[in-house]
PDB file of C-alpha atoms in Angstrom:
ATOM      1  CA  MET W 310     104.453  98.650 157.618  1.00 61.00           C
ATOM      2  CA  GLY W 311     107.144  98.103 154.979  1.00 77.00           C
ATOM      3  CA  VAL W 312     108.529 100.728 152.641  1.00 87.00           C
ATOM      4  CA  GLY W 313     108.391  98.739 149.402  1.00 93.00           C
ATOM      5  CA  ARG W 314     111.423  99.382 147.222  1.00 97.00           C
ATOM      6  CA  VAL W 315     114.594 101.024 148.529  1.00 98.00           C
ATOM      7  CA  VAL W 316     118.050 101.916 147.281  1.00 98.00           C
ATOM      8  CA  ILE W 317     121.100 101.213 149.423  1.00 98.00           C
ATOM      9  CA  GLU W 318     124.275 103.195 148.833  1.00 98.00           C
ATOM     10  CA  ALA W 319     127.146 101.574 150.722  1.00 98.00           C
ATOM     11  CA  ASP W 320     130.847 102.253 151.022  1.00 98.00           C
ATOM     12  CA  GLY W 321     133.801 101.315 153.149  1.00 97.00           C
ATOM     13  CA  GLY W 322     137.383 102.399 153.334  1.00 96.00           C
ATOM     14  CA  SER W 323     140.651 102.101 155.178  1.00 96.00           C
ATOM     15  CA  ARG W 324     143.499 104.536 155.598  1.00 95.00           C
ATOM     16  CA  GLY W 325     146.194 102.096 154.636  1.00 92.00           C
ATOM     17  CA  ASN W 326     145.392  98.561 153.494  1.00 92.00           C
ATOM     18  CA  PRO W 327     145.092  97.322 156.150  1.00 94.00           C
ATOM     19  CA  GLY W 328     144.630 100.438 158.228  1.00 95.00           C
ATOM     20  CA  PRO W 329     142.078 102.286 160.358  1.00 95.00           C
ATOM     21  CA  ALA W 330     138.771 101.529 158.651  1.00 97.00           C
ATOM     22  CA  GLY W 331     135.108 102.434 158.630  1.00 97.00           C
ATOM     23  CA  TYR W 332     131.954 102.087 156.603  1.00 98.00           C
ATOM     24  CA  GLY W 333     128.891 104.098 155.678  1.00 98.00           C
ATOM     25  CA  ALA W 334     125.486 103.105 154.316  1.00 98.00           C
ATOM     26  CA  VAL W 335     122.439 105.104 153.268  1.00 98.00           C
ATOM     27  CA  VAL W 336     118.968 103.694 152.609  1.00 98.00           C
ATOM     28  CA  ARG W 337     116.719 105.793 150.366  1.00 98.00           C
ATOM     29  CA  ASP W 338     113.159 105.511 149.177  1.00 97.00           C
ATOM     30  CA  SER W 339     113.588 104.517 145.524  1.00 96.00           C
ATOM     31  CA  ALA W 340     110.778 106.783 144.297  1.00 95.00           C
ATOM     32  CA  SER W 341     111.454 110.003 146.225  1.00 96.00           C
ATOM     33  CA  GLY W 342     115.156 109.645 147.075  1.00 96.00           C
ATOM     34  CA  GLU W 343     114.327 110.487 150.701  1.00 97.00           C
ATOM     35  CA  VAL W 344     116.906 109.230 153.190  1.00 97.00           C
ATOM     36  CA  LEU W 345     115.221 106.619 155.383  1.00 98.00           C
ATOM     37  CA  ALA W 346     118.268 105.420 157.341  1.00 98.00           C
ATOM     38  CA  GLU W 347     121.981 106.017 157.734  1.00 98.00           C
ATOM     39  CA  ARG W 348     124.563 103.693 159.265  1.00 98.00           C
ATOM     40  CA  SER W 349     128.271 104.259 159.900  1.00 98.00           C
ATOM     41  CA  GLU W 350     130.913 102.829 162.172  1.00 97.00           C
ATOM     42  CA  ALA W 351     134.672 102.754 162.650  1.00 97.00           C
ATOM     43  CA  ILE W 352     135.734  99.103 162.675  1.00 97.00           C
ATOM     44  CA  GLY W 353     139.350  99.209 163.824  1.00 96.00           C
ATOM     45  CA  VAL W 354     142.308  98.204 161.673  1.00 96.00           C
ATOM     46  CA  THR W 355     141.335  96.086 158.694  1.00 96.00           C
ATOM     47  CA  THR W 356     141.325  96.037 154.886  1.00 96.00           C
ATOM     48  CA  ASN W 357     139.364  98.182 152.470  1.00 96.00           C
ATOM     49  CA  ASN W 358     137.472  95.150 151.105  1.00 97.00           C
ATOM     50  CA  ILE W 359     136.324  94.057 154.556  1.00 98.00           C
ATOM     51  CA  ALA W 360     135.103  97.609 155.221  1.00 98.00           C
ATOM     52  CA  GLU W 361     133.193  97.566 151.896  1.00 98.00           C
ATOM     53  CA  TYR W 362     131.416  94.333 152.862  1.00 98.00           C
ATOM     54  CA  ARG W 363     130.611  95.718 156.315  1.00 98.00           C
ATOM     55  CA  GLY W 364     128.993  98.737 154.655  1.00 98.00           C
ATOM     56  CA  LEU W 365     126.851  96.483 152.462  1.00 98.00           C
ATOM     57  CA  ILE W 366     125.790  94.378 155.454  1.00 98.00           C
ATOM     58  CA  ALA W 367     124.856  97.493 157.458  1.00 98.00           C
ATOM     59  CA  GLY W 368     122.759  98.769 154.548  1.00 98.00           C
ATOM     60  CA  LEU W 369     120.979  95.439 154.082  1.00 98.00           C
ATOM     61  CA  GLU W 370     120.268  95.234 157.822  1.00 98.00           C
ATOM     62  CA  ALA W 371     118.825  98.760 157.820  1.00 98.00           C
ATOM     63  CA  ALA W 372     116.642  97.962 154.784  1.00 98.00           C
ATOM     64  CA  ALA W 373     115.377  94.803 156.504  1.00 97.00           C
ATOM     65  CA  GLU W 374     114.549  96.794 159.666  1.00 97.00           C
ATOM     66  CA  LEU W 375     112.506  99.167 157.510  1.00 97.00           C
ATOM     67  CA  GLY W 376     110.557  96.222 156.074  1.00 97.00           C
ATOM     68  CA  ALA W 377     111.714  96.785 152.488  1.00 97.00           C
ATOM     69  CA  ALA W 378     110.445  94.277 149.939  1.00 97.00           C
ATOM     70  CA  GLU W 379     112.872  95.076 147.107  1.00 97.00           C
ATOM     71  CA  VAL W 380     116.407  96.437 147.245  1.00 98.00           C
ATOM     72  CA  GLU W 381     118.878  97.907 144.822  1.00 98.00           C
ATOM     73  CA  ALA W 382     122.336  97.916 146.413  1.00 98.00           C
ATOM     74  CA  ARG W 383     124.658 100.442 144.789  1.00 98.00           C
ATOM     75  CA  MET W 384     128.383 100.331 145.501  1.00 98.00           C
ATOM     76  CA  ASP W 385     131.573 101.634 143.948  1.00 97.00           C
ATOM     77  CA  SER W 386     133.351  98.391 144.890  1.00 97.00           C
ATOM     78  CA  LYS W 387     133.530  96.255 141.750  1.00 97.00           C
ATOM     79  CA  LEU W 388     134.902  93.403 143.867  1.00 97.00           C
ATOM     80  CA  VAL W 389     131.914  93.235 146.224  1.00 98.00           C
ATOM     81  CA  VAL W 390     129.352  93.666 143.437  1.00 98.00           C
ATOM     82  CA  GLU W 391     130.877  90.945 141.253  1.00 97.00           C
ATOM     83  CA  GLN W 392     131.325  88.547 144.178  1.00 97.00           C
ATOM     84  CA  MET W 393     127.760  89.054 145.395  1.00 97.00           C
ATOM     85  CA  CYS W 394     126.517  88.406 141.840  1.00 95.00           C
ATOM     86  CA  GLY W 395     128.484  85.140 141.826  1.00 94.00           C
ATOM     87  CA  ARG W 396     130.711  86.068 138.899  1.00 95.00           C
ATOM     88  CA  TRP W 397     133.965  86.294 140.867  1.00 96.00           C
ATOM     89  CA  GLN W 398     135.239  83.757 143.371  1.00 96.00           C
ATOM     90  CA  ILE W 399     135.704  84.734 146.994  1.00 96.00           C
ATOM     91  CA  LYS W 400     139.247  83.502 147.560  1.00 93.00           C
ATOM     92  CA  HIS W 401     140.180  85.655 150.540  1.00 94.00           C
ATOM     93  CA  PRO W 402     139.211  83.723 153.706  1.00 95.00           C
ATOM     94  CA  GLY W 403     138.453  86.951 155.585  1.00 95.00           C
ATOM     95  CA  LEU W 404     135.750  87.889 153.079  1.00 97.00           C
ATOM     96  CA  ARG W 405     133.911  84.539 152.997  1.00 97.00           C
ATOM     97  CA  PRO W 406     131.977  84.903 156.266  1.00 98.00           C
ATOM     98  CA  LEU W 407     131.033  88.472 155.351  1.00 98.00           C
ATOM     99  CA  ALA W 408     129.783  87.375 151.928  1.00 97.00           C
ATOM    100  CA  ALA W 409     127.794  84.606 153.617  1.00 97.00           C
ATOM    101  CA  GLN W 410     126.264  87.106 156.064  1.00 98.00           C
ATOM    102  CA  ALA W 411     125.348  89.469 153.216  1.00 98.00           C
ATOM    103  CA  ALA W 412     123.852  86.620 151.172  1.00 97.00           C
ATOM    104  CA  ALA W 413     121.734  85.516 154.142  1.00 97.00           C
ATOM    105  CA  LEU W 414     120.360  89.063 154.376  1.00 98.00           C
ATOM    106  CA  VAL W 415     119.671  89.096 150.612  1.00 97.00           C
ATOM    107  CA  GLY W 416     117.381  86.113 151.153  1.00 96.00           C
ATOM    108  CA  ARG W 417     115.113  88.243 153.373  1.00 96.00           C
ATOM    109  CA  PHE W 418     113.944  90.398 150.448  1.00 97.00           C
ATOM    110  CA  GLY W 419     111.648  89.655 147.545  1.00 96.00           C
ATOM    111  CA  ALA W 420     114.209  90.930 145.026  1.00 97.00           C
ATOM    112  CA  VAL W 421     117.726  92.323 145.216  1.00 97.00           C
ATOM    113  CA  ARG W 422     119.809  93.909 142.475  1.00 97.00           C
ATOM    114  CA  PHE W 423     123.494  94.832 142.822  1.00 98.00           C
ATOM    115  CA  THR W 424     124.676  97.821 140.814  1.00 97.00           C
ATOM    116  CA  TRP W 425     128.155  99.243 140.371  1.00 97.00           C
ATOM    117  CA  ILE W 426     128.323 103.042 140.465  1.00 97.00           C
ATOM    118  CA  PRO W 427     131.302 105.384 140.035  1.00 97.00           C
ATOM    119  CA  ARG W 428     132.879 106.663 143.247  1.00 95.00           C
ATOM    120  CA  GLU W 429     131.664 110.212 142.583  1.00 96.00           C
ATOM    121  CA  ARG W 430     128.055 108.975 142.733  1.00 96.00           C
ATOM    122  CA  ASN W 431     128.579 107.378 146.147  1.00 97.00           C
ATOM    123  CA  LYS W 432     129.507 110.550 148.048  1.00 97.00           C
ATOM    124  CA  HIS W 433     126.951 110.273 150.846  1.00 97.00           C
ATOM    125  CA  ALA W 434     128.036 106.782 151.947  1.00 98.00           C
ATOM    126  CA  ASP W 435     131.692 107.737 151.478  1.00 97.00           C
ATOM    127  CA  ALA W 436     131.231 110.811 153.693  1.00 97.00           C
ATOM    128  CA  LEU W 437     129.644 108.662 156.417  1.00 97.00           C
ATOM    129  CA  ALA W 438     132.548 106.179 156.273  1.00 97.00           C
ATOM    130  CA  ASN W 439     135.099 108.990 156.494  1.00 96.00           C
ATOM    131  CA  ALA W 440     133.233 110.639 159.366  1.00 95.00           C
ATOM    132  CA  ALA W 441     133.361 107.351 161.301  1.00 95.00           C
ATOM    133  CA  MET W 442     137.105 107.040 160.690  1.00 95.00           C
ATOM    134  CA  ASP W 443     137.641 110.689 161.668  1.00 94.00           C
ATOM    135  CA  ALA W 444     135.691 110.224 164.904  1.00 90.00           C
ATOM    136  CA  ALA W 445     137.732 107.135 165.783  1.00 87.00           C
ATOM    137  CA  ALA W 446     140.916 109.134 165.177  1.00 85.00           C
ATOM    138  CA  GLY W 447     139.657 112.005 167.369  1.00 85.00           C
ATOM    139  CA  LYS W 448     139.302 114.406 164.428  1.00 84.00           C
ATOM    140  CA  PRO W 449     136.348 116.763 163.957  1.00 78.00           C
ATOM    141  CA  PRO W 450     133.789 115.514 161.404  1.00 65.00           C
ATOM    142  CA  ARG W 451     134.250 116.723 157.862  1.00 63.00           C
ATOM    143  CA  GLU W 452     131.778 119.251 156.519  1.00 52.00           C
ATOM    144  CA  ALA W 453     130.942 116.899 153.639  1.00 45.00           C
ATOM    145  CA  ALA W 454     129.592 114.313 156.072  1.00 46.00           C
ATOM    146  CA  ARG W 455     127.257 116.821 157.686  1.00 49.00           C
ATOM    147  CA  ARG W 456     125.881 118.007 154.369  1.00 45.00           C
ATOM    148  CA  ALA W 457     126.073 114.892 152.209  1.00 49.00           C
ATOM    149  CA  ALA W 458     123.781 115.323 149.241  1.00 45.00           C
ATOM    150  CA  PRO W 459     121.840 112.663 147.347  1.00 46.00           C
ATOM    151  CA  SER W 460     123.753 111.002 144.521  1.00 46.00           C
ATOM    152  CA  ALA W 461     123.211 112.488 141.084  1.00 44.00           C
ATOM    153  CA  GLY W 462     124.498 111.951 137.571  1.00 45.00           C
ATOM    154  CA  GLU W 463     124.112 109.438 134.826  1.00 44.00           C
ATOM    155  CA  PRO W 464     122.028 106.295 135.405  1.00 48.00           C
ATOM    156  CA  ALA W 465     123.730 103.516 137.320  1.00 47.00           C
ATOM    157  CA  ARG W 466     124.958 100.520 135.353  1.00 45.00           C
ATOM    158  CA  GLU W 467     122.923  97.478 136.303  1.00 44.00           C
ATOM    159  CA  VAL W 468     125.037  94.377 136.822  1.00 43.00           C
ATOM    160  CA  ALA W 469     122.485  91.887 138.143  1.00 44.00           C
ATOM    161  CA  ALA W 470     118.831  91.560 137.258  1.00 39.00           C
ATOM    162  CA  PRO W 471     116.307  91.958 140.105  1.00 43.00           C
ATOM    163  CA  ASP W 472     114.942  88.451 139.793  1.00 44.00           C
ATOM    164  CA  SER W 473     114.881  85.336 141.906  1.00 49.00           C
ATOM    165  CA  ALA W 474     117.813  83.863 139.966  1.00 57.00           C
ATOM    166  CA  ALA W 475     120.084  86.502 141.526  1.00 56.00           C
ATOM    167  CA  ARG W 476     118.887  85.520 144.988  1.00 56.00           C
ATOM    168  CA  VAL W 477     119.486  81.855 144.227  1.00 59.00           C
ATOM    169  CA  ARG W 478     123.005  82.662 143.025  1.00 64.00           C
ATOM    170  CA  ALA W 479     123.681  84.718 146.156  1.00 61.00           C
ATOM    171  CA  ARG W 480     122.659  81.772 148.325  1.00 60.00           C
ATOM    172  CA  GLU W 481     125.013  79.505 146.344  1.00 70.00           C
ATOM    173  CA  VAL W 482     127.838  81.986 146.888  1.00 65.00           C
ATOM    174  CA  ALA W 483     127.040  82.054 150.597  1.00 63.00           C
ATOM    175  CA  ALA W 484     127.026  78.272 150.817  1.00 63.00           C
ATOM    176  CA  ARG W 485     130.416  78.035 149.115  1.00 64.00           C
ATOM    177  CA  ALA W 486     131.762  80.855 151.278  1.00 61.00           C
ATOM    178  CA  ALA W 487     130.551  79.228 154.486  1.00 58.00           C
ATOM    179  CA  THR W 488     132.195  75.897 153.666  1.00 56.00           C
ATOM    180  CA  GLY W 489     135.309  77.384 152.076  1.00 53.00           C
ATOM    181  CA  ARG W 490     134.784  75.236 148.979  1.00 45.00           C
ATOM    182  CA  ALA W 491     135.402  76.523 145.485  1.00 43.00           C
ATOM    183  CA  GLY W 492     134.653  74.701 142.244  1.00 42.00           C
ATOM    184  CA  THR W 493     137.586  72.802 140.778  1.00 38.00           C
ATOM    185  CA  ASP W 494     136.051  72.099 137.405  1.00 37.00           C
ATOM    186  CA  PRO W 495     137.873  74.472 134.996  1.00 35.00           C
ATOM    187  CA  ALA W 496     134.611  75.007 133.122  1.00 35.00           C
ATOM    188  CA  THR W 497     132.963  76.458 136.224  1.00 33.00           C
ATOM    189  CA  VAL W 498     135.847  78.494 137.633  1.00 34.00           C
ATOM    190  CA  LYS W 499     135.046  82.209 137.520  1.00 38.00           C
ATOM    191  CA  PRO W 500     137.688  84.906 137.087  1.00 38.00           C
ATOM    192  CA  SER W 501     138.743  86.482 140.348  1.00 39.00           C
ATOM    193  CA  TRP W 502     140.561  89.543 141.554  1.00 40.00           C
ATOM    194  CA  GLU W 503     142.666  89.645 144.667  1.00 41.00           C
ATOM    195  CA  PRO W 504     144.270  92.677 146.288  1.00 44.00           C
ATOM    196  CA  ARG W 505     148.036  92.726 146.375  1.00 39.00           C
TER     197      ARG W 505
END
């Protein structure tokens, strides 16, 4: 039996860019805030942005396993949120297959909304990502990871409406990402941000 509506909090990081990296994802019941699933993993040496996408994918997979019908994905990565909403191009070739994988998972839900949140409101997922990196480095887990608390604070800023248009746009992004094609018409080119 499915859980209805859930909130995913996802994060990823690297110690150096690229550097040793990991991700964390938390799935919560949207009504009670109860933690339904946690995912974290060290993923070797890679970039921060790749780790952020891996965190999103892990969260979406966990939500799908729980049978969620609707998802709000909250991240402190402006890049991932804007790319998944289709407003920024995905120029980096290493991110395209990850964006395509995430978009394919988005299509499994009735509605998905992507929301940017400040880093301080993403502490649980951040703690999981850091714990995974610590474990890979042979360090003891940080106390924050063992006692990560639910996010609190001001309401999240919604950046994509939870309607079918967002899902359609995500599929378009995935299609472009999978083929490596980007629009060449200046009227359709979206602003993009690339890491140095």
